[in-house]
Amino acid sequence: MQKVRKVVIAGGGTAGWITAAAMSRMLGPLLDITLVESDDIGTVGVGEATIPTHRTFHHLLGIDEREFMRATKATFKLGIAFENWGGIGDTYIHSFGQVGKSSWMGEFYNIWLAAREKGIGEDLDAYCFELQAAKHNKFYTDEKFNINYAYHLDASLYAKFLRAFSEEKGVKRVEGLIGGVEQDGETGFITALKLKSGDRIEGDFFVDCTGFRGLLIEQTLKSGFEDWAHWLPTDSALAVQTRSVGPALPYTRSIAHQSGWQWRIPLQHRVGNGLVFCSQYMQPDAAEEILRNNIEGELLGEPRLIRYKTGRRRKVWNKNCVALGLSSGFLEPLESTSIHLIQIGASRLVQQFPFDGVSEAIANHYNEQSLRELERIRDFIILHYKVTERDDSAFWRDRRDMDVPDSLAQRLDVFRENGLAYQATDDLFRVDSWLQVMMGQRMRPKGYHHMGHMMTEDQMRRALGGLSSGIANTVAKMPTHQDFIERYCAIEAEAV
């Protein structure tokens, strides 16, 4: 139970500097924090879409939104448009908004289902403000305007922004390649990083942000890896940036193809593009051809191939080391959760920091919390592949027919039979998220809660009509997303 004061973060990039920013801002006076990274080691740098929890994290750090957005050339994000997922030609938006107005008895969609049986009301999309704003390319925010949103950002610039933030708060950066890891002969705890220059960086506690290598958590501590490829078999991505050809949309696009999906992420100065695919069904040359044939604008480089394995580290806290980012495991970026998992992992570490010494009990507690949240996110991503009617390729037929985790199977059964969508304990995604994906991919419940039958047809018409017209009127008055960015956080012309 050695006192813990000296923290060493192995690796920079998004994960390293998020960790440094969180710990220096929240625990700075109590800790001596050093980050070791090398300019010779590149970062993946493609995690460019976020979810609304990003704003909460920035609030905790006291980061000014406009300053952050200009520094990272960011745009606003109201959700994700999914194209060709339920079936070829289908499009739906998973927005960050609330669908309708719910009560303690049940969710709004139960009233909507009852109304639709009577031929009353519009499509479900009409009752979600953020979804309608995204659909019409509108955006506005201020202190008095309630809208739920996230960001698209340049991940490399974000790491630089957080580096400056962290160094101002006392974090020491050491440039160098890690050549070895020293351990205590009795406990196996890590005692120092040995750099190839010959320098030693000693510490009481270490954070592994070394990416897929997992230099500390796996190569040194042998924490083990649980493979989830049987549920999420995509293992490759091609990434490339293109010049913008039009106004930035306030949402990410996720376009399914024959063996995976393609992303488009609009920033102020460019568009991030990528193609996720499974090498069992498609080779890189064929994937690159699809990518090149389905992008807009001039390429700003050559497509870069990234290989990965979906799964999780069996212990993300092992002895006196916590893994954050890619070293802790990987879920494909379909729902933009990568940066969130780093932020929540770093925040959880701040809450549970072992000042008086590392114990097995605190490590187990941290690991249990991390696992539960990750499994819920895993299930949500699997949902997109499982609930499909596509049969045009072996990839989609295999996804449609695959067995899924019991936790997801139970959730699908209860919605299919009884129309119950819910947010479970440790669920990152709310009821509205589960609902929008399931309904967006052609899943219709056989039954539902009959709370709507307590209303007359006239009451239904007035309630639904008032809600949808109120949303439509508000959206109509909002500026376009591009216009709002130009007024609120536009970057300098020479930075484009």
CSV table of C-alpha atoms in Angstrom, one decimal:
chain,number,residue,atom,x,y,z
A,1,MET,CA,0.0,0.0,0.0
A,2,GLN,CA,2.6,2.5,-1.1
A,3,LYS,CA,1.4,6.1,-1.3
A,4,VAL,CA,0.7,7.2,-4.9
A,5,ARG,CA,1.9,10.6,-6.0
A,6,LYS,CA,3.9,10.2,-9.2
A,7,VAL,CA,1.8,9.4,-12.3
A,8,VAL,CA,3.4,8.4,-15.6
A,9,ILE,CA,1.3,8.4,-18.8
A,10,ALA,CA,2.8,6.2,-21.5
A,11,GLY,CA,1.8,7.6,-24.9
A,12,GLY,CA,0.2,10.8,-26.1
A,13,GLY,CA,-2.4,11.2,-28.8
A,14,THR,CA,-6.0,11.7,-27.9
A,15,ALA,CA,-6.0,9.1,-25.1
A,16,GLY,CA,-2.8,10.4,-23.4
A,17,TRP,CA,-3.7,14.0,-23.5
A,18,ILE,CA,-7.3,13.5,-22.4
A,19,THR,CA,-6.0,11.6,-19.4
A,20,ALA,CA,-3.4,14.3,-18.7
A,21,ALA,CA,-6.0,17.1,-19.0
A,22,ALA,CA,-8.4,15.4,-16.7
A,23,MET,CA,-5.9,14.5,-14.0
A,24,SER,CA,-4.1,17.9,-14.0
A,25,ARG,CA,-7.3,19.9,-13.9
A,26,MET,CA,-9.0,17.9,-11.2
A,27,LEU,CA,-6.1,16.5,-9.1
A,28,GLY,CA,-3.2,18.7,-10.2
A,29,PRO,CA,-2.0,19.9,-6.8
A,30,LEU,CA,-2.0,16.4,-5.4
A,31,LEU,CA,0.0,14.6,-8.2
A,32,ASP,CA,3.2,14.9,-10.1
A,33,ILE,CA,2.2,14.0,-13.7
A,34,THR,CA,4.6,13.1,-16.5
A,35,LEU,CA,3.6,12.1,-20.1
A,36,VAL,CA,6.0,10.2,-22.3
A,37,GLU,CA,5.5,10.2,-26.0
A,38,SER,CA,7.5,10.2,-29.2
A,39,ASP,CA,7.0,12.3,-32.3
A,40,ASP,CA,8.3,9.2,-34.3
A,41,ILE,CA,5.2,7.2,-33.4
A,42,GLY,CA,2.1,8.1,-35.3
A,43,THR,CA,-1.4,8.0,-33.9
A,44,VAL,CA,-4.6,6.5,-35.4
A,45,GLY,CA,-6.1,10.0,-35.3
A,46,VAL,CA,-9.5,9.2,-36.9
A,47,GLY,CA,-11.8,9.4,-33.9
A,48,GLU,CA,-13.4,12.6,-35.1
A,49,ALA,CA,-17.0,12.3,-34.1
A,50,THR,CA,-18.2,12.5,-30.5
A,51,ILE,CA,-21.4,12.2,-28.4
A,52,PRO,CA,-23.0,14.7,-26.0
A,53,THR,CA,-21.1,13.5,-23.0
A,54,HIS,CA,-18.1,15.3,-24.5
A,55,ARG,CA,-19.7,18.6,-23.5
A,56,THR,CA,-20.0,17.4,-19.9
A,57,PHE,CA,-16.3,16.5,-19.9
A,58,HIS,CA,-15.3,19.9,-21.2
A,59,HIS,CA,-17.5,21.6,-18.6
A,60,LEU,CA,-15.6,19.7,-15.8
A,61,LEU,CA,-12.4,20.9,-17.3
A,62,GLY,CA,-13.6,24.5,-17.7
A,63,ILE,CA,-12.9,24.5,-21.5
A,64,ASP,CA,-14.4,27.4,-23.5
A,65,GLU,CA,-16.5,26.0,-26.4
A,66,ARG,CA,-15.6,28.6,-29.0
A,67,GLU,CA,-11.9,28.4,-28.2
A,68,PHE,CA,-12.0,24.6,-28.5
A,69,MET,CA,-14.0,24.6,-31.7
A,70,ARG,CA,-11.7,27.1,-33.4
A,71,ALA,CA,-8.6,25.2,-32.3
A,72,THR,CA,-9.9,21.8,-33.6
A,73,LYS,CA,-11.8,23.2,-36.6
A,74,ALA,CA,-14.9,21.6,-35.2
A,75,THR,CA,-18.5,21.5,-36.3
A,76,PHE,CA,-21.7,20.6,-34.4
A,77,LYS,CA,-23.2,17.1,-34.5
A,78,LEU,CA,-26.9,16.3,-33.8
A,79,GLY,CA,-26.7,12.6,-34.6
A,80,ILE,CA,-25.9,10.0,-37.2
A,81,ALA,CA,-27.7,9.4,-40.5
A,82,PHE,CA,-27.7,5.6,-41.2
A,83,GLU,CA,-28.1,4.8,-44.9
A,84,ASN,CA,-28.8,1.3,-46.3
A,85,TRP,CA,-28.7,-0.4,-42.9
A,86,GLY,CA,-32.2,-1.9,-42.5
A,87,GLY,CA,-32.4,-2.4,-46.3
A,88,ILE,CA,-30.8,-0.9,-49.4
A,89,GLY,CA,-32.3,2.6,-50.0
A,90,ASP,CA,-33.4,3.1,-46.3
A,91,THR,CA,-32.3,6.1,-44.4
A,92,TYR,CA,-32.9,7.1,-40.8
A,93,ILE,CA,-31.3,9.4,-38.3
A,94,HIS,CA,-30.2,8.3,-34.8
A,95,SER,CA,-30.4,11.7,-33.2
A,96,PHE,CA,-29.4,12.9,-29.7
A,97,GLY,CA,-32.9,14.2,-29.0
A,98,GLN,CA,-35.8,13.0,-27.0
A,99,VAL,CA,-38.7,11.5,-29.0
A,100,GLY,CA,-41.9,13.2,-27.9
A,101,LYS,CA,-42.9,13.7,-24.3
A,102,SER,CA,-42.9,10.7,-22.0
A,103,SER,CA,-44.4,10.1,-18.6
A,104,TRP,CA,-43.6,7.8,-15.6
A,105,MET,CA,-46.1,5.2,-17.0
A,106,GLY,CA,-44.4,4.8,-20.4
A,107,GLU,CA,-42.6,6.3,-23.3
A,108,PHE,CA,-44.2,8.6,-25.9
A,109,TYR,CA,-43.9,6.1,-28.7
A,110,ASN,CA,-46.6,4.0,-27.1
A,111,ILE,CA,-49.1,6.9,-27.6
A,112,TRP,CA,-47.8,7.3,-31.1
A,113,LEU,CA,-48.3,3.6,-31.9
A,114,ALA,CA,-51.9,3.8,-30.7
A,115,ALA,CA,-52.5,6.9,-32.8
A,116,ARG,CA,-51.1,5.3,-35.9
A,117,GLU,CA,-53.5,2.4,-35.6
A,118,LYS,CA,-56.2,5.1,-35.9
A,119,GLY,CA,-54.5,6.8,-38.8
A,120,ILE,CA,-53.5,9.8,-36.7
A,121,GLY,CA,-50.2,11.6,-36.6
A,122,GLU,CA,-47.0,11.8,-38.7
A,123,ASP,CA,-43.9,9.7,-38.9
A,124,LEU,CA,-42.1,9.3,-35.5
A,125,ASP,CA,-39.3,11.6,-36.7
A,126,ALA,CA,-41.7,14.5,-36.6
A,127,TYR,CA,-41.7,14.4,-32.8
A,128,CYS,CA,-38.0,14.8,-32.2
A,129,PHE,CA,-36.5,18.3,-32.3
A,130,GLU,CA,-32.8,17.4,-32.8
A,131,LEU,CA,-33.7,15.0,-35.5
A,132,GLN,CA,-35.8,17.6,-37.4
A,133,ALA,CA,-33.0,20.2,-37.0
A,134,ALA,CA,-30.5,17.7,-38.4
A,135,LYS,CA,-32.8,16.8,-41.3
A,136,HIS,CA,-33.1,20.4,-42.3
A,137,ASN,CA,-29.4,21.2,-41.7
A,138,LYS,CA,-30.2,23.7,-39.0
A,139,PHE,CA,-28.4,24.5,-35.8
A,140,TYR,CA,-28.5,27.1,-32.9
A,141,THR,CA,-27.3,27.1,-29.4
A,142,ASP,CA,-27.0,29.6,-26.5
A,143,GLU,CA,-27.4,29.5,-22.7
A,144,LYS,CA,-31.2,29.7,-23.0
A,145,PHE,CA,-31.8,27.4,-25.9
A,146,ASN,CA,-32.2,23.7,-25.1
A,147,ILE,CA,-30.6,21.5,-27.7
A,148,ASN,CA,-28.6,18.3,-27.2
A,149,TYR,CA,-25.5,18.1,-29.4
A,150,ALA,CA,-21.9,16.9,-29.7
A,151,TYR,CA,-19.0,17.7,-32.1
A,152,HIS,CA,-17.1,16.7,-35.1
A,153,LEU,CA,-13.4,17.5,-34.6
A,154,ASP,CA,-9.9,17.1,-35.9
A,155,ALA,CA,-8.5,14.4,-33.5
A,156,SER,CA,-4.8,15.4,-34.1
A,157,LEU,CA,-5.6,19.1,-33.4
A,158,TYR,CA,-7.6,18.0,-30.3
A,159,ALA,CA,-4.6,16.3,-28.9
A,160,LYS,CA,-2.5,19.4,-29.4
A,161,PHE,CA,-5.2,21.6,-27.8
A,162,LEU,CA,-5.3,19.3,-24.7
A,163,ARG,CA,-1.5,19.2,-24.6
A,164,ALA,CA,-1.3,23.0,-24.2
A,165,PHE,CA,-4.1,22.8,-21.7
A,166,SER,CA,-2.3,20.2,-19.6
A,167,GLU,CA,1.2,21.6,-19.8
A,168,GLU,CA,-0.2,24.9,-18.5
A,169,LYS,CA,-1.5,23.0,-15.5
A,170,GLY,CA,1.9,21.5,-14.8
A,171,VAL,CA,2.1,18.2,-16.7
A,172,LYS,CA,5.6,17.5,-17.8
A,173,ARG,CA,6.1,16.0,-21.3
A,174,VAL,CA,9.1,13.8,-22.0
A,175,GLU,CA,10.0,13.1,-25.7
A,176,GLY,CA,11.3,9.6,-26.2
A,177,LEU,CA,10.7,6.1,-27.3
A,178,ILE,CA,9.9,3.5,-24.6
A,179,GLY,CA,12.5,0.7,-24.8
A,180,GLY,CA,11.5,-1.3,-21.8
A,181,VAL,CA,9.3,-1.5,-18.7
A,182,GLU,CA,10.8,-2.2,-15.3
A,183,GLN,CA,8.8,-4.1,-12.6
A,184,ASP,CA,9.2,-4.8,-8.9
A,185,GLY,CA,10.6,-8.4,-8.6
A,186,GLU,CA,8.2,-9.2,-5.7
A,187,THR,CA,4.9,-7.6,-6.6
A,188,GLY,CA,5.2,-7.3,-10.4
A,189,PHE,CA,4.1,-3.6,-10.1
A,190,ILE,CA,5.6,-1.3,-12.7
A,191,THR,CA,8.4,0.9,-11.3
A,192,ALA,CA,9.7,2.7,-14.3
A,193,LEU,CA,9.7,3.2,-18.1
A,194,LYS,CA,13.2,2.8,-19.7
A,195,LEU,CA,13.6,5.0,-22.7
A,196,LYS,CA,15.8,4.1,-25.6
A,197,SER,CA,17.8,7.1,-24.8
A,198,GLY,CA,18.8,5.4,-21.6
A,199,ASP,CA,16.7,7.7,-19.4
A,200,ARG,CA,14.4,6.2,-16.7
A,201,ILE,CA,11.0,7.6,-15.9
A,202,GLU,CA,10.0,6.4,-12.4
A,203,GLY,CA,6.4,6.4,-11.1
A,204,ASP,CA,4.0,5.1,-8.5
A,205,PHE,CA,1.1,4.7,-11.0
A,206,PHE,CA,1.1,4.2,-14.8
A,207,VAL,CA,-1.5,4.9,-17.5
A,208,ASP,CA,-1.1,2.9,-20.7
A,209,CYS,CA,-2.1,5.0,-23.7
A,210,THR,CA,0.2,3.2,-26.1
A,211,GLY,CA,-2.5,2.2,-28.6
A,212,PHE,CA,-3.1,-1.2,-30.0
A,213,ARG,CA,0.3,-2.3,-28.8
A,214,GLY,CA,-0.7,-2.3,-25.1
A,215,LEU,CA,2.9,-2.0,-24.1
A,216,LEU,CA,2.3,-1.9,-20.4
A,217,ILE,CA,-1.1,-3.5,-19.9
A,218,GLU,CA,-0.6,-6.5,-22.2
A,219,GLN,CA,3.1,-6.9,-23.3
A,220,THR,CA,4.3,-6.3,-19.7
A,221,LEU,CA,1.4,-7.3,-17.4
A,222,LYS,CA,-0.2,-10.0,-19.6
A,223,SER,CA,-3.8,-8.9,-18.8
A,224,GLY,CA,-5.4,-11.0,-21.6
A,225,PHE,CA,-7.9,-10.1,-24.3
A,226,GLU,CA,-11.5,-11.1,-24.9
A,227,ASP,CA,-12.2,-11.3,-28.6
A,228,TRP,CA,-15.6,-10.1,-29.8
A,229,ALA,CA,-15.0,-10.7,-33.5
A,230,HIS,CA,-17.7,-13.4,-33.7
A,231,TRP,CA,-20.3,-10.6,-33.1
A,232,LEU,CA,-18.4,-7.7,-34.7
A,233,PRO,CA,-16.2,-9.2,-37.4
A,234,THR,CA,-15.1,-6.0,-39.2
A,235,ASP,CA,-11.3,-5.8,-38.7
A,236,SER,CA,-10.1,-3.2,-41.1
A,237,ALA,CA,-10.6,0.5,-42.0
A,238,LEU,CA,-9.4,2.7,-44.8
A,239,ALA,CA,-9.2,6.4,-43.8
A,240,VAL,CA,-8.7,9.5,-46.0
A,241,GLN,CA,-9.5,13.2,-45.9
A,242,THR,CA,-11.1,15.2,-48.7
A,243,ARG,CA,-11.6,18.9,-49.4
A,244,SER,CA,-15.1,20.1,-48.5
A,245,VAL,CA,-17.4,20.7,-51.5
A,246,GLY,CA,-20.4,22.2,-49.7
A,247,PRO,CA,-21.8,23.4,-46.4
A,248,ALA,CA,-21.0,21.2,-43.4
A,249,LEU,CA,-23.9,19.0,-42.3
A,250,PRO,CA,-24.8,18.8,-38.6
A,251,TYR,CA,-24.6,15.0,-38.5
A,252,THR,CA,-22.3,12.1,-39.3
A,253,ARG,CA,-23.2,9.9,-42.3
A,254,SER,CA,-22.8,6.1,-41.9
A,255,ILE,CA,-23.4,4.4,-45.3
A,256,ALA,CA,-23.6,0.6,-45.3
A,257,HIS,CA,-21.9,-1.2,-48.2
A,258,GLN,CA,-21.7,-4.9,-49.0
A,259,SER,CA,-19.2,-5.9,-46.3
A,260,GLY,CA,-19.3,-3.0,-43.8
A,261,TRP,CA,-19.9,0.7,-43.9
A,262,GLN,CA,-18.5,4.1,-44.8
A,263,TRP,CA,-18.3,7.2,-42.7
A,264,ARG,CA,-18.4,10.9,-43.6
A,265,ILE,CA,-17.5,13.5,-40.9
A,266,PRO,CA,-17.7,17.2,-41.9
A,267,LEU,CA,-15.3,19.6,-40.3
A,268,GLN,CA,-14.8,23.3,-41.0
A,269,HIS,CA,-11.8,22.7,-43.2
A,270,ARG,CA,-12.3,19.2,-44.7
A,271,VAL,CA,-14.3,16.0,-44.5
A,272,GLY,CA,-13.1,12.9,-42.8
A,273,ASN,CA,-13.9,9.7,-44.8
A,274,GLY,CA,-13.4,6.1,-44.1
A,275,LEU,CA,-14.5,2.6,-45.0
A,276,VAL,CA,-14.9,-0.1,-42.4
A,277,PHE,CA,-14.9,-3.6,-43.7
A,278,CYS,CA,-14.3,-7.3,-42.8
A,279,SER,CA,-11.3,-8.9,-44.5
A,280,GLN,CA,-13.1,-12.3,-44.4
A,281,TYR,CA,-15.5,-10.9,-47.1
A,282,MET,CA,-13.5,-8.2,-48.8
A,283,GLN,CA,-9.9,-7.5,-49.6
A,284,PRO,CA,-8.3,-4.0,-49.2
A,285,ASP,CA,-8.0,-3.3,-52.9
A,286,ALA,CA,-11.8,-3.9,-53.4
A,287,ALA,CA,-12.5,-1.8,-50.3
A,288,GLU,CA,-10.4,1.1,-51.6
A,289,GLU,CA,-12.2,1.0,-54.9
A,290,ILE,CA,-15.5,1.3,-53.1
A,291,LEU,CA,-14.2,4.2,-51.0
A,292,ARG,CA,-12.8,6.1,-53.9
A,293,ASN,CA,-16.0,5.7,-55.9
A,294,ASN,CA,-18.1,7.0,-53.0
A,295,ILE,CA,-16.4,10.1,-51.8
A,296,GLU,CA,-16.9,13.7,-52.7
A,297,GLY,CA,-14.1,16.3,-53.2
A,298,GLU,CA,-10.4,16.2,-53.8
A,299,LEU,CA,-8.4,13.7,-51.8
A,300,LEU,CA,-6.0,15.4,-49.4
A,301,GLY,CA,-3.8,12.3,-49.2
A,302,GLU,CA,-3.8,8.6,-49.9
A,303,PRO,CA,-6.2,6.1,-48.1
A,304,ARG,CA,-4.5,4.7,-45.0
A,305,LEU,CA,-5.2,1.1,-43.9
A,306,ILE,CA,-5.8,0.4,-40.2
A,307,ARG,CA,-6.1,-3.1,-38.9
A,308,TYR,CA,-7.8,-3.8,-35.6
A,309,LYS,CA,-9.5,-6.5,-33.5
A,310,THR,CA,-12.7,-5.9,-31.7
A,311,GLY,CA,-12.8,-6.9,-28.1
A,312,ARG,CA,-11.7,-5.8,-24.7
A,313,ARG,CA,-8.8,-6.2,-22.3
A,314,ARG,CA,-9.7,-8.6,-19.5
A,315,LYS,CA,-8.3,-6.2,-17.0
A,316,VAL,CA,-8.1,-2.6,-17.8
A,317,TRP,CA,-6.7,-1.9,-14.3
A,318,ASN,CA,-4.0,-4.4,-13.5
A,319,LYS,CA,-1.6,-3.9,-10.6
A,320,ASN,CA,-0.6,-0.2,-10.7
A,321,CYS,CA,-1.5,0.3,-14.3
A,322,VAL,CA,-4.7,1.5,-16.0
A,323,ALA,CA,-5.2,1.2,-19.8
A,324,LEU,CA,-7.1,3.9,-21.6
A,325,GLY,CA,-8.0,4.3,-25.3
A,326,LEU,CA,-7.0,1.6,-27.8
A,327,SER,CA,-4.7,-0.2,-25.3
A,328,SER,CA,-7.9,-1.1,-23.3
A,329,GLY,CA,-9.7,-2.7,-26.3
A,330,PHE,CA,-11.6,-1.5,-29.3
A,331,LEU,CA,-15.2,-1.2,-30.5
A,332,GLU,CA,-15.6,0.0,-34.1
A,333,PRO,CA,-16.5,3.7,-34.3
A,334,LEU,CA,-20.1,3.2,-35.6
A,335,GLU,CA,-21.7,5.2,-32.7
A,336,SER,CA,-18.7,7.5,-32.0
A,337,THR,CA,-18.0,6.1,-28.6
A,338,SER,CA,-14.2,6.0,-28.7
A,339,ILE,CA,-13.4,9.4,-27.2
A,340,HIS,CA,-16.2,9.0,-24.7
A,341,LEU,CA,-14.7,5.8,-23.4
A,342,ILE,CA,-11.4,7.6,-22.8
A,343,GLN,CA,-13.1,10.5,-21.1
A,344,ILE,CA,-15.2,8.3,-18.8
A,345,GLY,CA,-12.2,6.0,-18.1
A,346,ALA,CA,-10.1,9.0,-17.1
A,347,SER,CA,-12.9,10.6,-15.0
A,348,ARG,CA,-13.5,7.3,-13.3
A,349,LEU,CA,-9.8,7.1,-12.5
A,350,VAL,CA,-10.0,10.6,-11.0
A,351,GLN,CA,-12.9,9.5,-8.8
A,352,GLN,CA,-11.3,6.3,-7.6
A,353,PHE,CA,-7.6,7.4,-7.6
A,354,PRO,CA,-5.6,5.2,-5.1
A,355,PHE,CA,-3.8,8.0,-3.2
A,356,ASP,CA,-3.1,5.7,-0.2
A,357,GLY,CA,-2.0,2.7,-2.3
A,358,VAL,CA,-3.2,0.4,-5.0
A,359,SER,CA,-5.4,-2.5,-3.8
A,360,GLU,CA,-7.0,-5.4,-5.6
A,361,ALA,CA,-10.4,-4.3,-4.4
A,362,ILE,CA,-10.3,-0.9,-6.1
A,363,ALA,CA,-8.9,-2.4,-9.3
A,364,ASN,CA,-11.7,-5.0,-9.3
A,365,HIS,CA,-14.3,-2.3,-8.8
A,366,TYR,CA,-12.9,-0.2,-11.6
A,367,ASN,CA,-12.8,-3.2,-13.9
A,368,GLU,CA,-16.4,-4.2,-13.2
A,369,GLN,CA,-17.7,-0.8,-13.9
A,370,SER,CA,-15.7,-0.5,-17.1
A,371,LEU,CA,-16.8,-3.9,-18.3
A,372,ARG,CA,-20.5,-3.3,-17.7
A,373,GLU,CA,-20.5,-0.1,-19.6
A,374,LEU,CA,-18.5,-1.5,-22.5
A,375,GLU,CA,-20.8,-4.5,-22.8
A,376,ARG,CA,-23.8,-2.2,-23.1
A,377,ILE,CA,-22.2,-0.2,-25.8
A,378,ARG,CA,-21.1,-3.5,-27.6
A,379,ASP,CA,-24.7,-4.7,-27.6
A,380,PHE,CA,-25.9,-1.4,-29.0
A,381,ILE,CA,-23.4,-1.6,-31.9
A,382,ILE,CA,-24.3,-5.3,-32.6
A,383,LEU,CA,-27.9,-4.2,-32.8
A,384,HIS,CA,-27.2,-2.3,-36.0
A,385,TYR,CA,-25.9,-5.5,-37.7
A,386,LYS,CA,-28.4,-7.9,-36.3
A,387,VAL,CA,-31.6,-6.0,-37.0
A,388,THR,CA,-31.5,-5.9,-40.8
A,389,GLU,CA,-33.4,-7.3,-43.7
A,390,ARG,CA,-30.5,-7.1,-46.1
A,391,ASP,CA,-29.7,-10.4,-47.9
A,392,ASP,CA,-27.7,-9.0,-50.8
A,393,SER,CA,-24.3,-10.3,-49.6
A,394,ALA,CA,-22.9,-13.1,-47.4
A,395,PHE,CA,-21.7,-10.4,-44.9
A,396,TRP,CA,-25.2,-9.1,-44.2
A,397,ARG,CA,-26.9,-12.6,-44.2
A,398,ASP,CA,-24.4,-13.8,-41.7
A,399,ARG,CA,-24.9,-10.7,-39.5
A,400,ARG,CA,-28.7,-11.1,-39.7
A,401,ASP,CA,-28.6,-14.8,-38.8
A,402,MET,CA,-25.9,-14.6,-36.1
A,403,ASP,CA,-26.4,-15.4,-32.4
A,404,VAL,CA,-26.1,-12.3,-30.2
A,405,PRO,CA,-25.2,-11.9,-26.5
A,406,ASP,CA,-28.0,-13.0,-24.2
A,407,SER,CA,-28.3,-9.4,-22.9
A,408,LEU,CA,-29.1,-8.1,-26.4
A,409,ALA,CA,-31.3,-11.1,-27.3
A,410,GLN,CA,-33.5,-10.4,-24.2
A,411,ARG,CA,-33.8,-6.7,-25.1
A,412,LEU,CA,-34.8,-7.5,-28.7
A,413,ASP,CA,-37.4,-10.0,-27.6
A,414,VAL,CA,-39.1,-7.7,-25.1
A,415,PHE,CA,-39.3,-4.9,-27.7
A,416,ARG,CA,-40.5,-7.3,-30.5
A,417,GLU,CA,-43.2,-8.9,-28.4
A,418,ASN,CA,-44.2,-6.2,-26.0
A,419,GLY,CA,-42.9,-2.9,-27.5
A,420,LEU,CA,-40.7,-2.1,-24.4
A,421,ALA,CA,-37.6,-0.1,-25.1
A,422,TYR,CA,-35.6,0.8,-22.0
A,423,GLN,CA,-32.4,2.2,-20.6
A,424,ALA,CA,-30.7,-0.3,-18.3
A,425,THR,CA,-28.3,0.3,-15.5
A,426,ASP,CA,-24.9,1.3,-16.9
A,427,ASP,CA,-26.5,2.0,-20.4
A,428,LEU,CA,-24.8,4.9,-22.1
A,429,PHE,CA,-27.6,5.1,-24.7
A,430,ARG,CA,-31.0,6.3,-23.7
A,431,VAL,CA,-34.4,4.8,-24.6
A,432,ASP,CA,-34.7,7.2,-27.5
A,433,SER,CA,-31.4,5.8,-29.0
A,434,TRP,CA,-32.5,2.2,-28.9
A,435,LEU,CA,-35.9,3.2,-30.2
A,436,GLN,CA,-34.6,5.2,-33.2
A,437,VAL,CA,-32.2,2.4,-34.3
A,438,MET,CA,-34.7,-0.5,-33.9
A,439,MET,CA,-37.6,1.4,-35.6
A,440,GLY,CA,-35.2,2.9,-38.2
A,441,GLN,CA,-34.1,-0.6,-39.2
A,442,ARG,CA,-37.6,-1.9,-39.8
A,443,MET,CA,-38.2,-3.5,-36.4
A,444,ARG,CA,-41.9,-3.1,-35.4
A,445,PRO,CA,-43.3,-4.4,-32.1
A,446,LYS,CA,-46.2,-6.7,-32.0
A,447,GLY,CA,-47.6,-5.1,-28.9
A,448,TYR,CA,-47.2,-2.0,-26.8
A,449,HIS,CA,-48.4,-0.3,-23.7
A,450,HIS,CA,-52.0,0.9,-24.1
A,451,MET,CA,-51.6,4.2,-22.2
A,452,GLY,CA,-52.6,5.9,-25.5
A,453,HIS,CA,-56.0,4.3,-25.4
A,454,MET,CA,-56.8,6.5,-22.4
A,455,MET,CA,-57.0,9.4,-24.9
A,456,THR,CA,-59.8,10.2,-27.3
A,457,GLU,CA,-59.0,10.6,-31.0
A,458,ASP,CA,-59.5,14.3,-30.7
A,459,GLN,CA,-57.1,14.5,-27.8
A,460,MET,CA,-54.5,12.5,-29.8
A,461,ARG,CA,-54.8,14.8,-32.8
A,462,ARG,CA,-54.4,17.9,-30.7
A,463,ALA,CA,-51.4,16.5,-28.6
A,464,LEU,CA,-49.5,15.1,-31.6
A,465,GLY,CA,-50.3,18.1,-33.9
A,466,GLY,CA,-49.2,20.6,-31.3
A,467,LEU,CA,-46.0,18.8,-30.6
A,468,SER,CA,-45.0,18.3,-34.3
A,469,SER,CA,-46.0,21.9,-35.3
A,470,GLY,CA,-44.1,23.4,-32.3
A,471,ILE,CA,-41.0,21.5,-33.4
A,472,ALA,CA,-41.4,22.5,-37.1
A,473,ASN,CA,-41.9,26.1,-36.3
A,474,THR,CA,-38.8,26.3,-34.0
A,475,VAL,CA,-36.7,24.5,-36.7
A,476,ALA,CA,-37.9,26.9,-39.4
A,477,LYS,CA,-36.6,29.9,-37.4
A,478,MET,CA,-33.1,28.5,-36.8
A,479,PRO,CA,-30.1,29.5,-38.9
A,480,THR,CA,-28.5,26.9,-41.1
A,481,HIS,CA,-25.7,24.9,-39.5
A,482,GLN,CA,-23.1,26.5,-41.8
A,483,ASP,CA,-24.3,30.0,-41.1
A,484,PHE,CA,-24.3,29.5,-37.3
A,485,ILE,CA,-20.7,28.2,-37.4
A,486,GLU,CA,-19.5,31.2,-39.4
A,487,ARG,CA,-21.0,33.5,-36.8
A,488,TYR,CA,-20.0,31.5,-33.7
A,489,CYS,CA,-16.7,29.8,-34.2
A,490,ALA,CA,-15.3,30.2,-37.7
A,491,ILE,CA,-11.6,29.5,-38.2
A,492,GLU,CA,-9.4,32.0,-40.0
A,493,ALA,CA,-9.4,31.8,-43.8
A,494,GLU,CA,-5.7,30.9,-43.9
A,495,ALA,CA,-6.4,27.9,-41.6
A,496,VAL,CA,-8.9,26.3,-44.0
